[in-house]
Short mmCIF file of C-alpha atoms in Angstrom, two decimals:
data_model
loop_
_atom_site.label_atom_id
_atom_site.label_comp_id
_atom_site.label_asym_id
_atom_site.label_seq_id
_atom_site.Cartn_x
_atom_site.Cartn_y
_atom_site.Cartn_z
CA MET A 1 -24.69 13.35 15.09
CA GLY A 2 -26.51 10.70 13.07
CA GLY A 3 -27.53 13.46 10.76
CA TYR A 4 -24.15 14.18 9.87
CA PHE A 5 -23.42 10.70 8.75
CA ALA A 6 -26.90 9.78 7.15
CA ASN A 7 -26.78 7.32 4.15
CA THR A 8 -23.01 6.68 4.58
CA GLY A 9 -23.53 3.10 3.79
CA ARG A 10 -24.88 3.97 0.48
CA LEU A 11 -22.20 6.34 -0.42
CA VAL A 12 -19.68 3.49 0.44
CA ARG A 13 -21.22 1.17 -1.96
CA LEU A 14 -21.25 3.97 -4.56
CA ILE A 15 -17.41 4.84 -4.07
CA LEU A 16 -16.48 1.22 -4.06
CA ARG A 17 -18.14 0.58 -7.32
CA ARG A 18 -16.57 3.54 -8.76
CA GLU A 19 -13.08 2.35 -7.40
CA ARG A 20 -13.62 -1.33 -8.37
CA VAL A 21 -11.09 -0.99 -11.34
CA MET A 22 -8.57 1.58 -10.29
CA SER A 23 -8.08 0.53 -6.66
CA ALA A 24 -8.20 -3.09 -7.82
CA ILE A 25 -5.21 -2.32 -10.23
CA TRP A 26 -3.23 -0.46 -7.55
CA ILE A 27 -3.53 -3.32 -5.20
CA ILE A 28 -2.68 -5.92 -7.61
CA LEU A 29 0.31 -4.09 -8.90
CA LEU A 30 1.60 -3.24 -5.20
CA VAL A 31 1.05 -6.90 -4.06
CA LEU A 32 3.03 -8.37 -6.98
CA PHE A 33 5.66 -5.98 -6.76
CA SER A 34 6.05 -6.48 -2.92
CA ALA A 35 5.81 -10.34 -3.08
CA SER A 36 7.65 -10.93 -6.45
CA LEU A 37 10.92 -9.52 -4.94
CA ALA A 38 10.96 -11.44 -1.77
CA PRO A 39 12.10 -14.73 -3.32
CA GLY A 40 14.98 -13.03 -5.26
CA LEU A 41 16.24 -11.45 -2.11
CA GLY A 42 15.96 -14.57 -0.33
CA GLY A 43 17.94 -16.64 -2.72
CA MET A 44 20.63 -13.87 -3.07
CA ILE A 45 21.34 -13.72 0.78
CA GLU A 46 23.87 -16.70 0.43
CA ASP A 47 25.72 -14.89 -2.36
CA GLU A 48 28.96 -13.30 -2.04
CA ALA A 49 27.32 -10.00 -2.83
CA ARG A 50 25.77 -10.08 0.80
CA LEU A 51 29.07 -8.41 2.06
CA ALA A 52 28.65 -5.58 -0.51
CA ILE A 53 25.10 -5.00 0.06
CA ILE A 54 25.86 -4.66 4.12
CA GLU A 55 28.49 -2.14 3.16
CA MET A 56 26.29 -0.30 0.92
CA VAL A 57 23.37 0.16 3.19
CA GLU A 58 25.28 1.29 6.11
CA SER A 59 26.58 4.34 4.08
CA PRO A 60 25.04 7.73 5.01
CA ALA A 61 23.63 8.24 1.75
CA MET A 62 21.87 4.92 1.72
CA ILE A 63 20.67 5.44 5.25
CA ALA A 64 19.16 8.69 4.14
CA MET A 65 17.54 7.13 1.23
CA MET A 66 16.19 3.95 2.81
CA GLY A 67 16.39 4.29 6.63
CA PRO A 68 18.40 2.78 9.52
CA VAL A 69 19.72 -0.87 9.10
CA TYR A 70 18.33 -3.43 11.74
CA GLY A 71 19.81 -6.82 12.18
CA ILE A 72 23.07 -6.21 10.65
CA ASP A 73 24.67 -8.72 12.81
CA ASP A 74 22.58 -11.47 11.11
CA TYR A 75 21.52 -9.77 7.96
CA THR A 76 19.03 -12.30 6.73
CA ALA A 77 16.77 -12.10 3.72
CA GLY A 78 14.00 -10.79 5.81
CA ALA A 79 16.01 -7.88 7.31
CA MET A 80 17.38 -7.00 3.77
CA TYR A 81 13.99 -7.09 2.27
CA SER A 82 12.39 -5.02 4.84
CA ASN A 83 15.25 -2.44 4.86
CA MET A 84 15.31 -2.19 0.92
CA MET A 85 11.58 -2.30 0.16
CA LEU A 86 9.42 -0.97 3.09
CA LEU A 87 10.01 2.86 2.47
CA TRP A 88 9.43 2.82 -1.41
CA VAL A 89 6.22 0.54 -1.12
CA ILE A 90 5.07 3.12 1.48
CA ILE A 91 5.58 5.95 -0.80
CA ALA A 92 3.71 4.18 -3.69
CA VAL A 93 0.77 3.38 -1.17
CA ALA A 94 0.75 6.98 0.00
CA VAL A 95 0.19 7.94 -3.74
CA MET A 96 -2.46 5.67 -4.08
CA ASN A 97 -4.28 7.02 -1.01
CA ILE A 98 -3.75 10.76 -1.91
CA LEU A 99 -5.13 10.24 -5.30
CA LEU A 100 -8.18 8.27 -3.95
CA VAL A 101 -9.06 10.68 -1.33
CA VAL A 102 -8.69 13.80 -3.56
CA ARG A 103 -10.89 12.19 -6.33
CA HIS A 104 -13.80 11.48 -4.14
CA THR A 105 -13.56 14.86 -2.05
CA ARG A 106 -12.31 17.90 -3.86
CA GLY A 107 -12.57 16.15 -7.24
CA ASP A 108 -16.08 15.28 -6.96
CA GLU A 109 -16.94 19.03 -5.53
CA GLU A 110 -15.33 20.49 -8.67
CA ARG A 111 -17.38 18.36 -10.76
CA GLY A 112 -20.79 19.16 -8.97
CA ARG A 113 -21.18 15.60 -7.95
CA THR A 114 -21.06 16.38 -4.24
CA GLU A 115 -23.76 19.11 -4.77
CA VAL A 116 -26.09 16.55 -6.14
CA VAL A 117 -25.33 14.03 -3.43
CA ARG A 118 -25.84 16.77 -0.87
CA SER A 119 -29.35 17.58 -2.35
CA LEU A 120 -30.42 14.07 -1.32
CA PRO A 121 -31.08 12.94 2.32
CA THR A 122 -27.30 12.64 3.00
CA GLY A 123 -25.46 13.81 6.00
CA ARG A 124 -23.05 16.84 5.84
CA ILE A 125 -20.06 14.52 6.63
CA ALA A 126 -21.32 11.33 5.04
CA ASN A 127 -19.34 11.91 1.83
CA LEU A 128 -15.87 12.16 3.66
CA GLN A 129 -16.96 9.49 5.96
CA ALA A 130 -17.66 7.16 3.06
CA THR A 131 -14.35 8.11 1.38
CA MET A 132 -12.24 7.21 4.56
CA ILE A 133 -14.18 3.92 4.90
CA THR A 134 -13.45 3.07 1.38
CA ALA A 135 -9.84 3.93 2.04
CA PHE A 136 -9.76 1.78 5.16
CA PHE A 137 -11.31 -1.03 3.10
CA VAL A 138 -8.69 -0.78 0.16
CA ASN A 139 -5.78 -0.68 2.64
CA ILE A 140 -7.05 -3.55 4.65
CA VAL A 141 -7.29 -5.70 1.51
CA LEU A 142 -3.65 -4.31 0.47
CA ALA A 143 -2.33 -5.19 3.97
CA LEU A 144 -3.82 -8.76 4.02
CA PHE A 145 -2.70 -9.82 0.41
CA THR A 146 0.62 -8.38 0.79
CA GLY A 147 1.30 -10.11 3.97
CA LEU A 148 -0.06 -13.49 2.64
CA GLY A 149 1.72 -12.96 -0.78
CA ILE A 150 5.00 -12.53 0.89
CA ALA A 151 4.51 -15.54 3.36
CA MET A 152 3.21 -17.68 0.59
CA PHE A 153 6.99 -18.19 -0.58
CA GLN A 154 8.05 -19.66 2.73
CA ILE A 155 11.39 -18.05 2.98
CA GLU A 156 12.95 -18.91 6.13
CA SER A 157 13.59 -15.51 7.77
CA MET A 158 10.38 -14.21 6.36
CA ASP A 159 7.71 -15.86 8.49
CA LEU A 160 3.98 -15.32 8.63
CA ALA A 161 4.04 -12.82 11.54
CA GLY A 162 6.58 -10.67 10.01
CA SER A 163 4.98 -10.67 6.70
CA MET A 164 1.65 -9.75 8.08
CA LEU A 165 3.35 -6.82 10.04
CA PHE A 166 4.95 -5.81 6.77
CA GLY A 167 1.62 -5.69 5.07
CA THR A 168 -0.17 -3.91 8.16
CA ALA A 169 2.70 -1.29 8.20
CA LEU A 170 1.74 -0.48 4.53
CA GLY A 171 -2.01 -0.57 5.27
CA VAL A 172 -1.74 1.96 8.26
CA SER A 173 0.59 4.21 6.44
CA GLY A 174 -1.74 4.45 3.57
CA LEU A 175 -4.45 5.33 6.02
CA PHE A 176 -2.38 7.90 7.60
CA PHE A 177 -1.93 9.64 4.20
CA ALA A 178 -5.48 9.26 3.44
CA ALA A 179 -6.34 11.27 6.66
CA VAL A 180 -3.79 13.97 5.85
CA THR A 181 -5.22 14.23 2.38
CA ALA A 182 -8.83 14.45 3.88
CA MET A 183 -7.49 17.22 5.96
CA PHE A 184 -5.91 19.19 3.23
CA SER A 185 -8.91 18.67 1.11
CA GLN A 186 -10.88 20.85 3.70
CA LEU A 187 -8.04 23.48 3.77
CA ALA A 188 -7.36 23.89 0.14
CA SER A 189 -9.86 25.44 -2.06
CA SER A 190 -9.34 23.17 -5.27
CA SER A 191 -8.40 19.62 -5.95
CA ARG A 192 -5.16 20.72 -7.53
CA GLY A 193 -4.35 22.55 -4.18
CA ALA A 194 -5.45 19.43 -1.98
CA ALA A 195 -3.25 17.12 -4.00
CA GLY A 196 -0.26 19.55 -4.14
CA LEU A 197 -0.33 20.11 -0.16
CA SER A 198 -0.58 16.37 0.26
CA PHE A 199 2.38 15.52 -2.03
CA VAL A 200 4.20 18.28 -0.26
CA ALA A 201 3.65 16.71 3.24
CA LEU A 202 4.72 13.36 1.78
CA PHE A 203 8.11 15.04 0.71
CA VAL A 204 8.67 16.83 4.02
CA ILE A 205 7.69 13.51 6.03
CA TYR A 206 10.35 11.68 3.92
CA LEU A 207 12.83 14.55 4.28
CA MET A 208 12.37 14.61 8.22
CA ARG A 209 12.99 11.03 8.29
CA ALA A 210 16.29 11.21 6.16
CA TYR A 211 17.62 14.03 8.05
CA GLY A 212 16.61 12.34 11.35
CA ASP A 213 17.96 8.92 10.40
CA ILE A 214 21.38 10.60 10.00
CA SER A 215 21.50 13.14 12.75
CA SER A 216 18.39 13.03 15.05
CA GLU A 217 16.46 10.16 16.32
CA ALA A 218 13.82 12.53 17.73
CA VAL A 219 13.25 14.12 14.25
CA SER A 220 13.03 10.64 12.56
CA LEU A 221 10.45 9.45 15.18
CA ALA A 222 8.37 12.45 14.52
CA SER A 223 8.07 11.45 10.81
CA PRO A 224 5.48 8.77 10.36
CA MET A 225 7.95 7.04 7.82
CA GLY A 226 10.70 7.11 10.60
CA LEU A 227 8.17 5.89 13.07
CA ILE A 228 6.96 2.71 11.17
CA GLN A 229 10.48 1.82 10.23
CA ARG A 230 11.17 1.24 14.05
CA ALA A 231 8.98 -1.67 13.74
CA GLN A 232 12.09 -3.61 12.60
CA ILE A 233 9.95 -6.07 10.55
CA TYR A 234 11.52 -9.41 10.10
CA VAL A 235 14.08 -8.64 12.94
CA GLU A 236 12.15 -7.77 16.11
CA ASN A 237 8.86 -7.47 14.87
CA TYR A 238 7.53 -4.42 17.19
CA TRP A 239 3.87 -3.66 16.93
CA TRP A 240 3.99 -0.54 18.89
CA PRO A 241 4.98 1.82 15.92
CA VAL A 242 1.76 0.57 14.10
CA LEU A 243 -0.43 1.47 17.13
CA VAL A 244 1.24 4.99 17.51
CA LEU A 245 0.72 5.67 13.80
CA LEU A 246 -2.83 4.58 13.94
CA LEU A 247 -3.69 6.92 16.82
CA GLU A 248 -1.90 9.80 14.78
CA THR A 249 -4.12 8.77 12.02
CA LEU A 250 -7.35 8.95 14.20
CA VAL A 251 -6.47 12.46 15.39
CA VAL A 252 -5.97 13.76 11.78
CA VAL A 253 -9.10 12.13 10.68
CA ALA A 254 -10.98 13.90 13.68
CA VAL A 255 -9.62 17.24 12.43
CA ALA A 256 -10.64 16.65 9.02
CA TYR A 257 -14.27 15.69 10.15
CA VAL A 258 -14.47 19.07 12.21
CA LEU A 259 -13.31 21.10 9.36
CA ASN A 260 -15.66 19.36 6.98
CA GLY A 261 -18.58 19.93 9.29
CA ILE A 262 -18.06 23.78 9.28
CA ARG A 263 -16.95 24.29 5.71
CA ASP A 264 -19.14 25.51 2.90
CA ILE A 265 -19.21 23.36 -0.22
CA ASP A 266 -16.77 24.50 -3.01
CA GLN A 267 -14.85 26.64 -0.48
CA GLY A 268 -11.61 26.12 1.44
CA PHE A 269 -10.03 27.57 4.59
CA ILE A 270 -7.11 28.49 2.37
CA PRO A 271 -8.82 30.68 -0.07
CA SER A 272 -7.80 31.13 -3.69
CA ARG A 273 -6.29 34.63 -4.24
CA PRO A 274 -8.25 36.65 -6.79
CA GLY A 275 -6.74 36.67 -10.09
CA ARG A 276 -5.44 39.84 -11.98
CA LYS A 277 -8.02 41.77 -13.90
CA ASN A 278 -5.80 41.70 -17.08
CA ALA A 279 -3.28 38.82 -17.93
CA SER A 280 0.27 39.86 -18.33
CA PRO A 281 1.72 39.27 -21.77
CA PHE A 282 3.71 36.39 -20.24
CA LEU A 283 0.58 34.63 -19.25
CA ARG A 284 -0.81 35.08 -22.69
CA SER A 285 1.87 32.80 -24.09
CA SER A 286 1.46 29.02 -23.94
CA PHE A 287 4.48 28.58 -22.09
CA GLY A 288 3.39 31.31 -19.60
CA LEU A 289 0.08 29.49 -19.02
CA ALA A 290 1.92 26.22 -18.41
CA PHE A 291 4.23 27.90 -15.92
CA ARG A 292 1.41 29.63 -14.06
CA LEU A 293 -0.40 26.35 -13.73
CA SER A 294 2.58 24.24 -12.46
CA ARG A 295 4.82 27.00 -10.85
CA ASN A 296 3.81 26.04 -7.09
CA ILE A 297 4.34 22.40 -7.25
CA LEU A 298 7.47 22.80 -9.54
CA LEU A 299 9.00 25.36 -7.34
CA ALA A 300 8.33 23.40 -4.12
CA TRP A 301 10.19 20.29 -6.10
CA ILE A 302 13.20 22.58 -7.04
CA ILE A 303 13.58 23.73 -3.36
CA ALA A 304 13.09 20.33 -2.13
CA ILE A 305 15.73 18.83 -4.59
CA PHE A 306 18.13 21.72 -3.59
CA LEU A 307 17.57 20.89 0.07
CA LEU A 308 17.98 17.09 -0.40
CA GLY A 309 21.07 17.70 -2.20
CA ALA A 310 22.36 19.88 0.54
CA SER A 311 21.53 17.27 3.14
CA TYR A 312 23.80 14.72 1.38
CA GLY A 313 26.50 17.41 0.95
CA SER A 314 26.35 18.03 4.55
CA VAL A 315 27.53 14.41 5.64
CA LEU A 316 30.84 14.76 3.52
CA GLY A 317 32.42 15.60 6.86
CA ASP A 318 32.03 12.18 8.09
CA ILE A 319 32.63 10.30 4.90
CA GLU A 320 36.34 9.90 5.20
CA SER A 321 35.95 8.07 8.86
CA PHE A 322 32.98 5.89 7.59
CA ALA A 323 35.00 4.98 4.42
CA SER A 324 38.15 3.85 6.52
CA GLN A 325 35.92 1.69 8.81
CA SER A 326 34.05 0.17 5.74
CA GLU A 327 35.63 -2.75 3.82
CA PHE A 328 33.65 -2.23 0.76
CA TYR A 329 34.34 1.48 0.42
CA SER A 330 38.00 0.93 1.42
CA MET A 331 38.05 -1.69 -1.52
CA MET A 332 36.38 0.75 -3.97
CA ILE A 333 39.08 3.39 -3.02
CA VAL A 334 41.80 1.04 -3.80
CA MET A 335 40.31 -0.14 -6.92
CA ASN A 336 39.96 3.49 -7.96
CA PRO A 337 43.01 5.38 -6.51
CA ASP A 338 42.76 8.25 -8.85
CA TYR A 339 39.65 9.50 -7.21
CA SER A 340 38.95 10.87 -3.60
CA THR A 341 36.52 9.27 -1.14
CA SER A 342 34.21 12.36 -1.57
CA GLN A 343 34.19 12.06 -5.27
CA MET A 344 33.19 8.28 -5.15
CA PHE A 345 30.55 9.09 -2.42
CA MET A 346 29.07 12.03 -4.53
CA SER A 347 28.98 9.68 -7.83
CA MET A 348 26.28 7.55 -5.90
CA VAL A 349 24.46 10.54 -4.34
CA ILE A 350 24.25 12.28 -7.95
CA PHE A 351 22.79 9.01 -9.35
CA ILE A 352 20.18 8.96 -6.68
CA MET A 353 19.12 12.63 -6.87
CA ALA A 354 18.84 12.33 -10.79
CA LEU A 355 16.49 9.66 -10.41
CA ILE A 356 14.44 11.52 -7.82
CA SER A 357 14.42 14.62 -10.24
CA VAL A 358 12.46 12.61 -12.76
CA ILE A 359 9.43 12.80 -10.60
CA ALA A 360 9.40 16.63 -10.82
CA VAL A 361 10.43 16.49 -14.78
CA LEU A 362 7.31 13.90 -15.49
CA THR A 363 5.02 16.10 -13.38
CA ALA A 364 5.68 19.12 -15.48
CA ALA A 365 5.30 17.08 -18.69
CA MET A 366 2.00 15.18 -17.68
CA LYS A 367 0.34 18.47 -16.56
CA ILE A 368 -1.17 18.82 -20.02
CA ARG A 369 -3.09 15.53 -19.70
CA GLY A 370 -4.34 16.64 -16.32
CA GLU A 371 -5.73 19.83 -17.82
CA GLU A 372 -7.28 17.70 -20.69
CA LYS A 373 -9.00 15.46 -18.25
CA ASP A 374 -10.48 18.45 -16.29
CA GLY A 375 -11.92 19.75 -19.57
CA CYS A 376 -9.62 22.89 -19.35
CA ALA A 377 -7.75 22.22 -22.49
CA GLU A 378 -10.91 22.46 -24.64
CA HIS A 379 -11.40 26.01 -23.64
CA VAL A 380 -7.78 27.25 -24.47
CA LEU A 381 -7.97 25.17 -27.91
CA SER A 382 -11.30 26.65 -28.90
CA ARG A 383 -9.57 30.10 -29.11
CA ALA A 384 -7.07 30.91 -31.76
CA VAL A 385 -4.35 28.65 -30.26
CA SER A 386 -2.95 25.63 -32.15
CA ARG A 387 -2.39 22.47 -30.53
CA VAL A 388 1.36 22.26 -31.26
CA ARG A 389 1.61 25.70 -29.60
CA TYR A 390 -0.45 24.81 -26.69
CA MET A 391 1.61 21.51 -26.20
CA SER A 392 4.87 23.14 -26.71
CA GLY A 393 4.25 25.15 -23.55
CA TYR A 394 4.22 22.20 -21.32
CA GLY A 395 7.11 20.49 -23.30
CA ILE A 396 9.42 23.35 -22.82
CA LEU A 397 8.49 23.49 -19.18
CA ALA A 398 9.35 19.90 -18.68
CA PHE A 399 12.67 20.24 -20.37
CA ALA A 400 13.42 23.39 -18.61
CA THR A 401 12.47 21.52 -15.17
CA SER A 402 14.99 18.79 -15.84
CA VAL A 403 17.81 21.53 -16.35
CA LEU A 404 16.76 23.38 -13.17
CA ALA A 405 16.56 20.25 -11.07
CA GLN A 406 20.19 19.25 -11.96
CA LEU A 407 21.36 22.82 -11.23
CA ALA A 408 19.53 22.65 -7.94
CA THR A 409 21.20 19.37 -7.04
CA ALA A 410 24.72 20.50 -7.86
CA SER A 411 24.23 23.84 -6.11
CA GLY A 412 22.88 22.24 -3.11
CA ILE A 413 25.75 19.63 -2.86
CA TYR A 414 28.49 22.40 -3.52
CA LEU A 415 27.22 24.76 -0.87
CA ALA A 416 26.86 22.24 1.76
CA ALA A 417 30.30 20.60 0.97
CA GLN A 418 31.92 24.06 1.14
CA VAL A 419 30.57 24.41 4.68
CA VAL A 420 31.53 20.93 6.15
CA LEU A 421 34.60 20.15 3.99
CA PRO A 422 36.05 23.19 2.32
CA ASP A 423 39.18 21.23 1.14
CA ALA A 424 37.12 18.45 -0.71
CA ASP A 425 38.03 18.39 -4.47
CA LEU A 426 34.42 18.95 -5.53
CA SER A 427 34.31 22.15 -7.69
CA PHE A 428 31.02 23.27 -8.79
CA ALA A 429 32.15 22.81 -12.32
CA TYR A 430 32.79 19.01 -11.74
CA LEU A 431 29.43 18.71 -9.76
CA LEU A 432 27.49 20.45 -12.66
CA LYS A 433 29.18 18.19 -15.25
CA ALA A 434 28.21 15.04 -13.33
CA ASN A 435 24.68 16.11 -12.69
CA LEU A 436 24.13 17.47 -16.50
CA VAL A 437 25.15 14.08 -17.92
CA PHE A 438 21.96 12.59 -16.89
CA LEU A 439 19.87 15.07 -18.94
CA PRO A 440 19.74 12.94 -21.86
CA ALA A 441 18.19 10.06 -19.89
CA MET A 442 15.76 12.44 -18.39
CA TRP A 443 14.75 13.83 -21.71
CA VAL A 444 13.86 10.30 -23.02
CA MET A 445 11.58 9.89 -19.97
CA ILE A 446 10.00 13.49 -21.13
CA GLY A 447 9.61 11.99 -24.79
CA ILE A 448 7.99 8.79 -23.55
CA ALA A 449 5.45 10.92 -21.83
CA ILE A 450 4.84 12.99 -24.50
CA PHE A 451 4.63 10.33 -27.01
CA LEU A 452 2.00 8.67 -24.81
CA ILE A 453 -0.10 11.90 -24.30
CA GLY A 454 -0.12 12.35 -28.21
CA ILE A 455 -1.08 8.69 -29.32
CA LEU A 456 -2.57 6.97 -26.19
CA PRO A 457 -3.79 9.56 -23.66
CA LYS A 458 -5.47 6.98 -21.53
CA ALA A 459 -2.20 5.06 -21.24
CA THR A 460 -0.21 7.89 -19.95
CA PRO A 461 0.01 6.26 -16.30
CA VAL A 462 2.24 3.47 -18.03
CA VAL A 463 4.91 6.24 -18.01
CA TRP A 464 4.96 6.19 -14.18
CA GLY A 465 5.18 2.47 -14.28
CA TYR A 466 8.14 2.53 -16.47
CA PHE A 467 9.81 5.15 -14.26
CA GLY A 468 9.18 2.89 -11.25
CA TYR A 469 10.77 -0.04 -13.00
CA SER A 470 13.68 2.17 -14.08
CA PHE A 471 14.04 3.33 -10.48
CA PHE A 472 14.11 -0.26 -9.31
CA ALA A 473 16.37 -1.41 -12.09
CA ALA A 474 18.88 1.21 -11.54
CA PHE A 475 18.97 0.97 -7.85
CA ILE A 476 19.10 -2.71 -7.54
CA GLY A 477 21.39 -2.92 -10.73
CA ARG A 478 24.17 -1.25 -8.77
CA VAL A 479 24.40 -4.30 -6.47
CA PRO A 480 27.06 -6.76 -7.91
CA ASP A 481 25.52 -10.09 -9.18
CA LEU A 482 21.88 -9.19 -8.17
CA LEU A 483 20.15 -8.60 -11.32
CA PRO A 484 21.48 -9.42 -15.01
CA SER A 485 23.19 -6.37 -16.65
CA TRP A 486 20.78 -6.03 -19.43
CA VAL A 487 17.97 -5.27 -17.07
CA PHE A 488 19.54 -2.10 -16.34
CA LYS A 489 20.22 -1.35 -20.05
CA THR A 490 16.42 -1.49 -20.72
CA THR A 491 16.35 1.95 -19.01
CA PRO A 492 17.91 5.08 -20.20
CA PHE A 493 19.82 5.61 -16.95
CA GLY A 494 21.70 2.29 -18.00
CA TYR A 495 23.70 4.25 -20.50
CA ILE A 496 24.55 7.25 -18.30
CA PRO A 497 28.26 7.51 -17.04
CA GLN A 498 28.78 7.95 -13.44
CA LEU A 499 31.71 10.39 -13.08
CA PRO A 500 34.56 10.23 -12.23
CA VAL A 501 34.68 6.54 -12.42
CA ASP A 502 33.20 6.11 -15.86
CA SER A 503 34.14 8.20 -18.80
CA ILE A 504 31.66 10.22 -20.86
CA ASN A 505 30.71 8.45 -24.25
CA TYR A 506 29.35 11.48 -26.20
CA TRP A 507 27.88 9.24 -29.04
CA THR A 508 25.75 7.46 -26.48
CA LEU A 509 24.35 10.65 -24.95
CA ALA A 510 23.76 11.88 -28.62
CA VAL A 511 21.89 8.71 -29.41
CA LEU A 512 19.72 9.11 -26.17
CA THR A 513 19.03 12.77 -27.22
CA VAL A 514 17.96 11.97 -30.66
CA ILE A 515 15.65 9.19 -29.27
CA ALA A 516 14.18 11.85 -26.89
CA VAL A 517 13.78 14.33 -29.87
CA VAL A 518 11.97 11.58 -32.08
CA LEU A 519 9.55 10.62 -29.29
CA THR A 520 8.87 14.25 -28.57
CA ILE A 521 8.19 15.14 -32.26
CA ALA A 522 6.03 11.84 -32.68
CA GLY A 523 3.96 12.90 -29.68
CA PHE A 524 3.40 16.34 -31.10
CA VAL A 525 2.16 15.11 -34.49
CA CYS A 526 -0.27 12.47 -32.77
CA TYR A 527 -1.52 15.10 -30.44
CA ARG A 528 -2.36 17.37 -33.21
CA LYS A 529 -4.54 14.69 -34.99
CA ARG A 530 -6.23 13.03 -32.12
CA ASP A 531 -9.64 14.05 -30.48
CA MET A 532 -9.58 15.54 -27.01
CA VAL A 533 -10.17 12.58 -24.37
CA SER A 534 -11.67 13.74 -20.89
CA MET A 535 -11.42 10.45 -19.02
#
């Protein structure tokens, strides 16, 4: 067994050296994001907005989005913070770990680095072992600094014990997704496949938790996200979910080690299908190539968005009884007597779904940057293919994905609503209109991505940071008196009307569309003139 792990220590030092910048940036951003919001929620708990928040987070849509609410009888700042923040930070930590493990397993194999390392006196599983040790170290540091950072503000209901449990929950969740990615890195035959399967697993786990939190406790507990939320941080501070998730992580790691020990280098247990002898006419176009490279992950996203929309639509049968028992929603209905309860509920759901759909849209837009970093774009551009034509394929795909995502949302909600509440005044035309109105804001996000790809390719991760800020500002901005109104207006979603309450200002939508077009054209012009950047 010692031969399998020979020189693991040296590989750990090598990977830590390579990760010293990227992982440090991730940790700093996550710690700052987690800790900086604690005093804001702590000061807000005495506001009159507290009642509105309680009513909002108890709605079926918000439970599906953020998880069950604990400590509602004494909804302290800590309980509110844990309920609103834990799940979203876990998702960010999961993304960090997925990228880290793929980078040092399948990514290094594709670049020939693993072959060079294996030619030296290193063990067969040493590289995977070193990657997992590095992930363990990164998540431990994240957990420690997050817990101490939150506790540093000395908020009354957010003590050191609860803060350290919050940090530990993040760290253990990150380790679990690192283990899942390590397993998929053995199953898939490419880094793209490993990352794709890992992100699909992340979404399925989230979807299981969302469905389980509404309909089935057993399904929610089967999801690692649902399990870790049962820690009831800042309320009961249970540690058993952390221990159970840690045991699950060890099992997945053991499976990954076994698979790695019997797998040939550069191979996967899920083999790549042999390609066609001759490319089809569709594949010979720039759009056809972009679609072929992105179709699996985008198809998975469209299906997931449809299913998520259907899951929201399926709770319409209970929304009337919930609204009648909720003072907050009853007040909303009284203030807007012209609209039904189902329309008011769907207004919030469509808003949430539009934000989630932006992830799929940006994934399509940023694909060209990934091809450039992998050195694949050079092979295409060395042929009789102009840069504008090459980039246009990915641009068209991104804009088409935005439309398809909104169609999938409207279709999922409508079909589910027809089953559970056929008398609901939610026609497909109305749902489609309420979804499509978000397109200009999504196009602005595409324009920003294309502009950065064209002028500052190394700064393209900024668009994900801006999306995270937009998501946070849009979500928190819905709570009365929590954030200044101008914060929401610094995002394109701050100018989108939410039907049926708001009326459509077509001039505003036109301005957003023009901004998106200008950014896109500028990105194309800059991309045509700049050098290829592989890193």
